[in-house]
Short mmCIF file of C-alpha atoms in Angstrom, two decimals:
data_model
loop_
_atom_site.label_atom_id
_atom_site.label_comp_id
_atom_site.label_asym_id
_atom_site.label_seq_id
_atom_site.Cartn_x
_atom_site.Cartn_y
_atom_site.Cartn_z
CA UNK B 926 -18.77 -29.22 12.10
CA UNK B 927 -21.57 -27.71 10.73
CA UNK B 928 -24.65 -26.98 13.23
CA UNK B 929 -27.67 -24.57 13.22
CA UNK B 930 -26.29 -22.35 15.67
CA UNK B 931 -27.16 -18.58 14.65
CA UNK B 932 -24.82 -15.86 16.02
CA UNK B 933 -26.20 -12.37 16.22
CA UNK B 934 -23.86 -9.27 16.23
CA UNK B 935 -24.57 -6.20 18.24
CA UNK B 936 -26.17 -3.26 16.36
CA UNK B 937 -23.06 -1.04 14.91
CA UNK B 938 -20.69 -4.03 15.08
CA UNK B 939 -18.99 -6.26 12.93
CA UNK B 940 -17.54 -3.46 10.83
CA UNK B 941 -14.04 -5.64 10.47
CA UNK B 942 -16.19 -8.29 8.21
CA UNK B 943 -18.18 -5.46 6.56
CA UNK B 944 -15.22 -3.57 5.58
CA UNK B 945 -13.86 -7.06 4.20
CA UNK B 946 -12.37 -8.77 6.89
CA UNK B 947 -12.52 -12.31 8.32
CA UNK B 948 -12.79 -11.64 12.08
CA UNK B 949 -15.51 -11.33 14.70
CA UNK B 950 -14.29 -10.20 18.34
CA UNK B 951 -16.26 -11.72 21.46
CA UNK B 952 -17.27 -8.18 22.22
CA UNK B 953 -19.36 -7.66 18.85
CA UNK B 954 -21.60 -10.50 19.62
CA UNK B 955 -25.21 -10.06 20.80
CA UNK B 956 -26.69 -13.49 21.08
CA UNK B 957 -25.83 -17.32 20.43
CA UNK B 958 -28.93 -19.21 19.78
CA UNK B 959 -28.54 -23.07 19.64
CA UNK B 960 -26.06 -25.57 20.72
CA UNK B 961 -22.44 -25.82 19.47
CA UNK B 962 -18.82 -27.11 20.30
CA UNK B 963 -15.77 -25.03 19.90
CA UNK B 964 -14.54 -25.30 16.16
CA UNK B 965 -18.07 -25.78 14.84
CA UNK B 966 -19.37 -23.97 11.98
CA UNK B 967 -22.00 -21.34 12.72
CA UNK B 968 -24.36 -18.62 10.79
CA UNK B 969 -23.49 -15.11 11.48
CA UNK B 970 -26.46 -12.46 11.33
CA UNK B 971 -26.16 -8.79 11.42
CA UNK B 972 -28.51 -7.26 14.06
CA UNK B 973 -31.50 -7.15 12.11
CA UNK B 974 -31.10 -10.85 11.05
CA UNK B 975 -29.35 -10.21 7.78
CA UNK B 976 -27.12 -13.25 7.11
CA UNK B 977 -23.82 -12.40 6.75
CA UNK B 978 -22.18 -15.91 6.10
CA UNK B 979 -20.50 -18.89 7.92
CA UNK B 980 -17.46 -19.27 10.00
CA UNK B 981 -16.26 -21.37 13.02
CA UNK B 982 -16.55 -20.14 16.36
CA UNK B 983 -14.06 -20.74 19.47
CA UNK B 984 -15.15 -19.23 22.72
CA UNK B 985 -11.65 -19.70 23.98
CA UNK B 986 -10.57 -16.97 21.86
CA UNK B 987 -10.70 -13.13 21.62
CA UNK B 988 -11.10 -13.50 17.89
CA UNK B 989 -14.60 -15.64 18.50
CA UNK B 990 -15.50 -16.22 14.85
CA UNK B 991 -13.23 -16.67 11.53
CA UNK B 992 -15.50 -16.57 8.44
CA UNK B 993 -15.13 -19.17 6.05
CA UNK B 994 -17.37 -18.00 3.57
CA UNK B 995 -19.80 -14.86 3.12
CA UNK B 996 -22.64 -17.20 1.61
CA UNK B 997 -25.08 -18.28 4.42
CA UNK B 998 -26.21 -21.28 2.62
CA UNK B 999 -22.76 -22.43 1.52
CA UNK B 1000 -21.65 -26.11 3.14
CA UNK B 1001 -18.59 -26.07 4.41
CA UNK B 1002 -17.67 -29.57 3.10
CA UNK B 1003 -15.21 -31.46 0.95
CA UNK B 1004 -15.73 -29.90 -2.37
CA UNK B 1005 -15.75 -26.43 -0.55
CA UNK B 1006 -12.29 -26.84 0.73
CA UNK B 1007 -10.99 -28.38 -2.63
CA UNK B 1008 -12.13 -25.51 -4.30
CA UNK B 1009 -10.58 -22.77 -1.97
CA UNK B 1010 -7.28 -24.90 -2.59
CA UNK B 1011 -7.63 -25.15 -5.88
CA UNK B 1012 -8.06 -21.49 -6.40
CA UNK B 1013 -5.08 -20.80 -4.21
CA UNK B 1014 -2.69 -22.98 -6.66
CA UNK B 1015 -4.01 -21.52 -9.58
CA UNK B 1016 -3.39 -17.98 -8.27
CA UNK B 1017 0.09 -19.09 -7.57
CA UNK B 1018 1.07 -20.51 -10.91
CA UNK B 1019 -0.33 -17.05 -12.65
CA UNK B 1020 1.36 -14.76 -10.55
CA UNK B 1021 4.60 -16.42 -9.71
CA UNK B 1022 5.41 -16.69 -13.17
CA UNK B 1023 9.14 -16.11 -13.38
CA UNK B 1024 12.39 -17.00 -15.32
CA UNK B 1025 13.95 -13.52 -15.99
CA UNK B 1026 16.20 -14.29 -18.76
CA UNK B 1027 17.20 -10.64 -19.02
CA UNK B 1028 19.44 -10.89 -16.01
CA UNK B 1029 22.83 -12.40 -16.75
CA UNK B 1030 25.00 -12.59 -13.52
CA UNK B 1031 28.16 -11.90 -14.88
CA UNK B 1032 29.71 -11.09 -11.56
CA UNK B 1033 28.94 -14.50 -9.86
CA UNK B 1034 29.83 -16.41 -12.94
CA UNK B 1035 32.85 -14.91 -13.15
CA UNK B 1036 33.56 -16.32 -9.83
CA UNK B 1037 32.35 -19.92 -10.84
CA UNK B 1038 29.09 -19.55 -8.36
CA UNK B 1039 25.88 -20.43 -8.91
CA UNK B 1040 25.28 -17.32 -10.96
CA UNK B 1041 27.07 -19.07 -13.91
CA UNK B 1042 23.40 -20.21 -14.62
CA UNK B 1043 22.05 -18.07 -17.73
CA UNK B 1044 19.28 -16.45 -15.73
CA UNK B 1045 17.36 -16.19 -12.36
CA UNK B 1046 14.14 -16.45 -11.28
CA UNK B 1047 12.33 -13.34 -11.81
CA UNK B 1048 9.02 -11.42 -12.18
CA UNK B 1049 6.46 -12.47 -15.04
CA UNK B 1050 8.91 -12.14 -17.88
CA UNK B 1051 8.83 -15.54 -19.56
CA UNK B 1052 5.67 -17.02 -17.92
CA UNK B 1053 7.78 -20.17 -16.32
CA UNK B 1054 6.32 -20.67 -13.09
CA UNK B 1055 8.72 -19.94 -10.25
CA UNK B 1056 7.25 -22.09 -7.69
CA UNK B 1057 10.49 -24.12 -6.28
CA UNK B 1058 9.56 -22.71 -3.16
CA UNK B 1059 6.60 -20.23 -2.26
CA UNK B 1060 3.69 -19.95 0.12
CA UNK B 1061 0.88 -21.72 -1.33
CA UNK B 1062 -1.71 -21.06 1.30
CA UNK B 1063 -1.87 -18.10 3.25
CA UNK B 1064 -4.84 -17.92 5.72
CA UNK B 1065 -7.42 -15.46 5.44
CA UNK B 1066 -6.15 -14.09 2.36
CA UNK B 1067 -6.89 -17.13 0.78
CA UNK B 1068 -10.27 -17.22 2.48
CA UNK B 1069 -9.17 -20.44 4.60
CA UNK B 1070 -8.35 -18.55 8.03
CA UNK B 1071 -5.87 -19.78 10.50
CA UNK B 1072 -3.84 -21.97 8.38
CA UNK B 1073 -0.81 -21.57 6.11
CA UNK B 1074 1.16 -23.83 3.91
CA UNK B 1075 4.40 -23.24 2.69
CA UNK B 1076 6.35 -25.55 -0.15
CA UNK B 1077 9.78 -26.10 -0.17
CA UNK B 1078 10.99 -28.05 -3.14
CA UNK B 1079 8.81 -31.20 -2.67
CA UNK B 1080 8.00 -30.70 0.69
CA UNK B 1081 4.88 -28.87 2.50
CA UNK B 1082 5.04 -27.26 6.00
CA UNK B 1083 1.98 -26.55 7.67
CA UNK B 1084 1.14 -23.91 10.38
CA UNK B 1085 -2.34 -24.05 12.00
CA UNK B 1086 -3.08 -21.44 14.42
CA UNK B 1087 -6.65 -21.74 14.86
CA UNK B 1088 -9.23 -24.23 16.57
CA UNK B 1089 -11.60 -24.26 13.73
CA UNK B 1090 -8.89 -25.07 11.21
CA UNK B 1091 -7.85 -28.13 13.27
CA UNK B 1092 -10.52 -30.42 11.78
CA UNK B 1093 -9.91 -29.50 8.28
CA UNK B 1094 -5.95 -29.29 8.08
CA UNK B 1095 -5.23 -32.84 6.76
CA UNK B 1096 -8.36 -32.56 4.23
CA UNK B 1097 -6.56 -29.34 3.24
CA UNK B 1098 -3.04 -30.97 2.92
CA UNK B 1099 -4.49 -34.12 0.85
CA UNK B 1100 -6.17 -31.82 -1.51
CA UNK B 1101 -3.18 -29.92 -1.94
CA UNK B 1102 -1.19 -32.96 -2.96
CA UNK B 1103 -3.76 -33.78 -5.25
CA UNK B 1104 -3.63 -30.54 -7.00
CA UNK B 1105 -0.03 -30.56 -7.10
CA UNK B 1106 0.16 -33.89 -8.39
CA UNK B 1107 -1.97 -32.99 -11.15
CA UNK B 1108 0.34 -30.68 -12.31
CA UNK B 1109 3.37 -33.03 -11.85
CA UNK B 1110 4.53 -32.10 -8.79
CA UNK B 1111 5.02 -35.09 -6.22
CA UNK B 1112 5.35 -33.92 -2.70
CA UNK B 1113 7.23 -36.48 -0.72
CA UNK B 1114 6.46 -35.14 2.73
CA UNK B 1115 4.36 -32.91 4.83
CA UNK B 1116 5.96 -31.32 8.30
CA UNK B 1117 3.68 -29.26 10.65
CA UNK B 1118 5.14 -26.44 12.81
CA UNK B 1119 2.25 -25.44 14.80
CA UNK B 1120 4.48 -24.61 17.48
CA UNK B 1121 3.87 -20.47 17.55
CA UNK B 1122 2.55 -18.98 20.81
CA UNK B 1123 -0.45 -17.84 19.14
CA UNK B 1124 -2.06 -21.33 19.61
CA UNK B 1125 -2.36 -20.70 23.37
CA UNK B 1126 -4.98 -18.10 22.68
CA UNK B 1127 -6.92 -20.62 21.07
CA UNK B 1128 -6.81 -23.24 23.61
CA UNK B 1129 -4.66 -25.46 21.92
CA UNK B 1130 -1.28 -27.15 22.48
CA UNK B 1131 1.63 -26.36 20.43
CA UNK B 1132 2.13 -28.95 17.98
CA UNK B 1133 4.98 -30.15 15.83
CA UNK B 1134 5.89 -33.30 13.85
CA UNK B 1135 5.24 -35.04 10.65
CA UNK B 1136 1.73 -35.30 8.87
CA UNK B 1137 2.24 -38.84 7.53
CA UNK B 1138 5.47 -40.78 6.94
CA UNK B 1139 8.70 -39.49 8.22
CA UNK B 1140 11.43 -38.08 5.65
CA UNK B 1141 14.70 -36.20 5.76
CA UNK B 1142 13.54 -32.67 6.72
CA UNK B 1143 16.64 -31.09 5.27
CA UNK B 1144 15.58 -29.51 2.05
CA UNK B 1145 17.47 -27.97 -0.61
CA UNK B 1146 15.84 -25.09 -2.69
CA UNK B 1147 16.71 -22.64 -5.08
CA UNK B 1148 15.35 -19.02 -4.90
CA UNK B 1149 16.62 -16.27 -7.43
CA UNK B 1150 19.16 -18.45 -8.35
CA UNK B 1151 20.51 -19.05 -5.00
CA UNK B 1152 20.60 -22.50 -3.23
CA UNK B 1153 19.82 -23.06 0.31
CA UNK B 1154 19.52 -25.92 2.68
CA UNK B 1155 16.43 -25.42 4.60
CA UNK B 1156 15.53 -26.92 8.26
CA UNK B 1157 11.99 -27.29 8.42
CA UNK B 1158 12.40 -28.54 11.76
CA UNK B 1159 14.43 -26.33 13.20
CA UNK B 1160 14.59 -22.91 11.10
CA UNK B 1161 12.32 -19.97 12.18
CA UNK B 1162 8.85 -19.97 11.52
CA UNK B 1163 8.36 -22.85 8.81
CA UNK B 1164 11.98 -22.98 8.01
CA UNK B 1165 12.64 -20.06 5.79
CA UNK B 1166 11.30 -16.40 5.16
CA UNK B 1167 9.85 -16.87 1.82
CA UNK B 1168 8.01 -13.12 1.72
CA UNK B 1169 11.14 -11.42 0.70
CA UNK B 1170 12.01 -13.45 -2.41
CA UNK B 1171 11.29 -10.48 -4.75
CA UNK B 1172 12.54 -7.91 -2.32
CA UNK B 1173 16.06 -9.90 -2.35
CA UNK B 1174 15.57 -9.96 -6.07
CA UNK B 1175 15.03 -6.23 -6.16
CA UNK B 1176 18.29 -5.63 -4.46
CA UNK B 1177 20.55 -7.65 -7.05
CA UNK B 1178 19.94 -4.83 -9.60
CA UNK B 1179 22.19 -2.52 -6.92
CA UNK B 1180 24.57 -4.68 -5.57
CA UNK B 1181 26.96 -5.64 -8.61
CA UNK B 1182 30.34 -4.30 -7.80
CA UNK B 1183 29.65 -2.91 -4.35
CA UNK B 1184 30.55 -3.30 -0.74
CA UNK B 1185 27.74 -4.47 1.14
CA UNK B 1186 26.19 -4.88 4.77
CA UNK B 1187 23.47 -6.99 5.47
CA UNK B 1188 22.23 -6.81 8.83
CA UNK B 1189 19.90 -9.24 10.82
CA UNK B 1190 21.15 -11.85 7.91
CA UNK B 1191 19.56 -14.87 9.37
CA UNK B 1192 20.25 -17.34 6.68
CA UNK B 1193 22.42 -14.98 4.74
CA UNK B 1194 19.52 -14.66 1.97
CA UNK B 1195 20.12 -11.01 1.30
CA UNK B 1196 23.72 -11.24 1.33
CA UNK B 1197 23.63 -13.98 -0.79
CA UNK B 1198 21.76 -12.13 -3.70
CA UNK B 1199 24.11 -9.46 -3.17
CA UNK B 1200 27.08 -11.88 -3.96
CA UNK B 1201 25.44 -13.74 -6.99
CA UNK B 1202 24.70 -10.46 -8.50
CA UNK B 1203 28.46 -9.63 -8.27
CA UNK B 1204 29.21 -7.52 -5.31
CA UNK B 1205 32.73 -7.24 -4.69
CA UNK B 1206 32.52 -7.30 -0.82
CA UNK B 1207 29.61 -8.76 1.65
CA UNK B 1208 29.28 -8.91 5.27
CA UNK B 1209 26.37 -10.51 6.95
CA UNK B 1210 25.70 -9.99 10.78
CA UNK B 1211 23.26 -11.93 13.00
CA UNK B 1212 23.08 -12.34 16.72
CA UNK B 1213 22.37 -16.26 16.47
CA UNK B 1214 25.60 -18.54 16.15
CA UNK B 1215 23.14 -21.12 14.51
CA UNK B 1216 21.88 -18.68 12.18
CA UNK B 1217 25.76 -17.66 11.02
CA UNK B 1218 26.81 -21.32 10.68
CA UNK B 1219 23.80 -21.86 8.36
CA UNK B 1220 24.64 -18.70 6.40
CA UNK B 1221 28.03 -19.60 6.20
CA UNK B 1222 27.11 -23.23 4.70
CA UNK B 1223 24.80 -21.29 2.19
CA UNK B 1224 27.74 -19.41 1.06
CA UNK B 1225 29.94 -22.41 0.63
CA UNK B 1226 27.43 -24.21 -1.53
CA UNK B 1227 26.97 -21.43 -3.68
CA UNK B 1228 30.67 -20.93 -4.07
CA UNK B 1229 30.35 -17.45 -2.56
CA UNK B 1230 32.66 -17.89 0.63
CA UNK B 1231 35.32 -15.64 -0.86
CA UNK B 1232 33.24 -12.39 -1.04
CA UNK B 1233 30.28 -13.12 1.29
CA UNK B 1234 31.13 -13.53 4.78
CA UNK B 1235 29.27 -13.61 7.79
CA UNK B 1236 30.04 -12.99 11.71
CA UNK B 1237 27.87 -13.39 14.97
CA UNK B 1238 27.44 -9.76 16.53
CA UNK B 1239 24.51 -7.93 18.06
CA UNK B 1240 23.59 -5.36 15.24
CA UNK B 1241 22.67 -2.55 17.61
CA UNK B 1242 25.86 -2.62 19.30
CA UNK B 1243 28.08 -3.50 16.06
CA UNK B 1244 26.70 -0.69 14.11
CA UNK B 1245 28.19 2.05 16.04
CA UNK B 1246 31.61 0.27 16.20
CA UNK B 1247 31.68 0.09 12.65
CA UNK B 1248 31.08 3.65 12.13
CA UNK B 1249 33.68 4.65 14.96
CA UNK B 1250 36.18 2.38 12.90
CA UNK B 1251 35.48 4.91 9.77
CA UNK B 1252 33.72 1.77 7.82
CA UNK B 1253 31.46 2.93 4.72
CA UNK B 1254 29.31 0.79 2.54
CA UNK B 1255 27.87 0.99 -0.97
CA UNK B 1256 24.70 -0.65 0.15
CA UNK B 1257 23.27 -1.50 3.60
CA UNK B 1258 20.39 -3.74 4.24
CA UNK B 1259 18.34 -3.49 7.60
CA UNK B 1260 15.90 -6.58 7.96
CA UNK B 1261 15.13 -6.82 11.50
CA UNK B 1262 12.80 -8.98 13.32
CA UNK B 1263 9.35 -7.34 14.28
CA UNK B 1264 10.12 -5.18 16.99
CA UNK B 1265 6.54 -5.06 17.95
CA UNK B 1266 4.04 -7.73 18.09
CA UNK B 1267 1.11 -5.84 19.50
CA UNK B 1268 -0.54 -2.49 19.24
CA UNK B 1269 0.52 -1.66 22.70
CA UNK B 1270 4.14 -2.18 22.21
CA UNK B 1271 4.30 0.16 18.76
CA UNK B 1272 5.60 3.18 20.70
CA UNK B 1273 8.83 1.45 21.76
CA UNK B 1274 9.10 -0.12 18.57
CA UNK B 1275 9.34 3.18 16.76
CA UNK B 1276 12.15 4.23 18.95
CA UNK B 1277 13.78 0.66 18.10
CA UNK B 1278 13.12 1.46 14.02
CA UNK B 1279 14.26 5.02 14.61
CA UNK B 1280 17.50 3.80 16.05
CA UNK B 1281 18.57 0.92 13.55
CA UNK B 1282 17.85 3.21 10.73
CA UNK B 1283 20.00 5.93 12.21
CA UNK B 1284 23.03 3.70 12.82
CA UNK B 1285 22.63 2.34 9.06
CA UNK B 1286 22.24 5.37 7.30
CA UNK B 1287 25.67 6.74 9.19
CA UNK B 1288 27.53 3.46 7.45
CA UNK B 1289 26.05 4.47 3.91
CA UNK B 1290 28.70 6.47 1.56
CA UNK B 1291 27.13 9.66 -0.08
CA UNK B 1292 25.32 8.34 -2.93
CA UNK B 1293 24.92 4.65 -1.60
CA UNK B 1294 21.77 2.84 -1.08
CA UNK B 1295 19.95 1.84 2.01
CA UNK B 1296 17.33 -1.03 2.05
CA UNK B 1297 15.16 -0.94 5.25
CA UNK B 1298 12.08 -2.78 6.50
CA UNK B 1299 9.21 -3.79 8.85
CA UNK B 1300 7.82 -7.01 9.18
CA UNK B 1301 5.18 -5.91 11.94
CA UNK B 1302 1.46 -5.04 10.67
CA UNK B 1303 1.44 -2.63 13.51
CA UNK B 1304 4.14 -0.90 12.21
CA UNK B 1305 2.14 0.49 8.91
CA UNK B 1306 3.42 1.95 5.63
CA UNK B 1307 3.15 5.44 6.83
CA UNK B 1308 4.60 5.14 10.39
CA UNK B 1309 7.59 3.38 8.90
CA UNK B 1310 8.08 5.94 6.27
CA UNK B 1311 7.63 8.76 9.13
CA UNK B 1312 10.02 7.05 11.22
CA UNK B 1313 12.63 6.51 8.54
CA UNK B 1314 12.24 10.12 7.31
CA UNK B 1315 12.95 11.24 11.13
CA UNK B 1316 16.29 9.02 11.36
CA UNK B 1317 17.39 10.61 8.19
CA UNK B 1318 16.81 13.98 9.44
CA UNK B 1319 18.59 13.36 12.88
CA UNK B 1320 21.68 12.20 11.04
CA UNK B 1321 21.45 14.86 8.47
CA UNK B 1322 21.12 12.39 5.33
CA UNK B 1323 18.84 13.02 2.36
CA UNK B 1324 16.99 10.13 0.87
CA UNK B 1325 15.69 9.47 -2.67
CA UNK B 1326 13.20 6.87 -2.92
CA UNK B 1327 14.40 4.17 -5.33
CA UNK B 1328 11.06 1.94 -4.92
CA UNK B 1329 8.79 0.82 -2.08
CA UNK B 1330 7.66 -3.04 -1.99
CA UNK B 1331 5.41 -5.09 0.01
CA UNK B 1332 5.71 -9.16 0.69
CA UNK B 1333 5.64 -11.30 -2.43
CA UNK B 1334 2.57 -12.27 -4.30
CA UNK B 1335 2.49 -15.68 -2.81
CA UNK B 1336 1.37 -13.77 0.02
CA UNK B 1337 -1.54 -11.78 -1.01
CA UNK B 1338 -2.68 -8.58 0.68
CA UNK B 1339 -6.36 -8.61 1.12
CA UNK B 1340 -8.23 -5.37 0.65
CA UNK B 1341 -10.84 -4.21 2.77
CA UNK B 1342 -13.60 -1.26 2.05
CA UNK B 1343 -11.73 0.70 4.53
CA UNK B 1344 -7.98 -0.45 4.83
CA UNK B 1345 -6.12 -3.49 3.98
CA UNK B 1346 -6.82 -6.33 6.17
CA UNK B 1347 -4.01 -5.93 8.56
CA UNK B 1348 -3.44 -9.78 9.30
CA UNK B 1349 -2.58 -10.11 5.35
CA UNK B 1350 -0.55 -7.08 5.05
CA UNK B 1351 2.55 -7.16 7.14
CA UNK B 1352 5.74 -6.43 5.42
CA UNK B 1353 6.80 -2.85 4.07
CA UNK B 1354 10.15 -2.68 2.40
CA UNK B 1355 12.00 0.62 1.13
CA UNK B 1356 15.01 1.19 -0.87
CA UNK B 1357 16.71 4.72 -0.68
CA UNK B 1358 19.35 6.33 -2.36
CA UNK B 1359 21.17 8.02 0.83
CA UNK B 1360 22.91 11.53 -0.14
CA UNK B 1361 24.67 14.18 2.07
CA UNK B 1362 22.91 17.41 3.04
CA UNK B 1363 23.89 19.52 0.33
#
């Protein structure tokens, strides 16, 4: 709730928000004048009394204040929240335009699969909205810190990780449903997946359940022409990894008629994009039996079971076995989980990324392709590039960069004056051609 509490920063502090970020940490605060309850909206002043905006405060968290606005006189009311939600949706309608009619998936079409569709969702080619599944609110990057909302067909999944946003989350959901309805999109249900450990840092319990009426939580989505069944209750994060959508699409261009290995396949996303593009043989590996079962079912529902197959395996152990057996692939895809979720663990994570890339590179045919990525914002683009370069040198391979990509535009990266705001920029994705030393 609003009150008249004023938080004053120490001299020389507030570098993050001055650079364009949204967080004020506990050690940056000099004085707090007034009474408040954790979660209240407070006014922030610089050390000299200059007003810097409003945000919600939480003394349970090292992130003491999350900024909602840079305008110190802005009320955080229903009109404000509705405006933020409308802006977020208008942005998605613009940047997620798709309908890439220039891509005709002859390989999958000849197999009678989902690729028999005349085209797949692309990037800004016809202007038709590519909004069947996307992130519609992305926390700090949409100026609504601590909350994300993903859209899976006609279902919304909410994740709230900040105490101050708890008071607003249901209003935000209601406003989002109204905004979508204005464009003819009816939402049949909303599910909350606020079950991440980050909630504990805010002094919050984990929450998982329906917001509103109960509904069937198995949701069919279409992404890049591939059909998936998403389990929003039991799937990872909010049920599906939406951020790699256009990276998966980019891989379709190089997988036709290729032998492909997809490591850490999860629900089979990269493997199925390779299959629908006309790959001749695709193998997906994942350590989770549940994930492999889901991926196998997704291959069946896309009529790709003959060419796209999955098996349960520890990727770090399996890749050396494949190399020892003399296996080689035209395309190897490495999409590992975050090896580090803290700055302190980054050194060990670098070793992990170097190891997995060395093992993956040994399996790529001369002239083949490697796709490799990191989903940790602590593993910066420069750090990942250096690590992959070291891996290539160690196994005597040379890399030709095809392209560098990040998360999809529905996960916007908020820039700051000194660097990208780290909490919004996390996914780094490289595609290389791999050639032997010569």
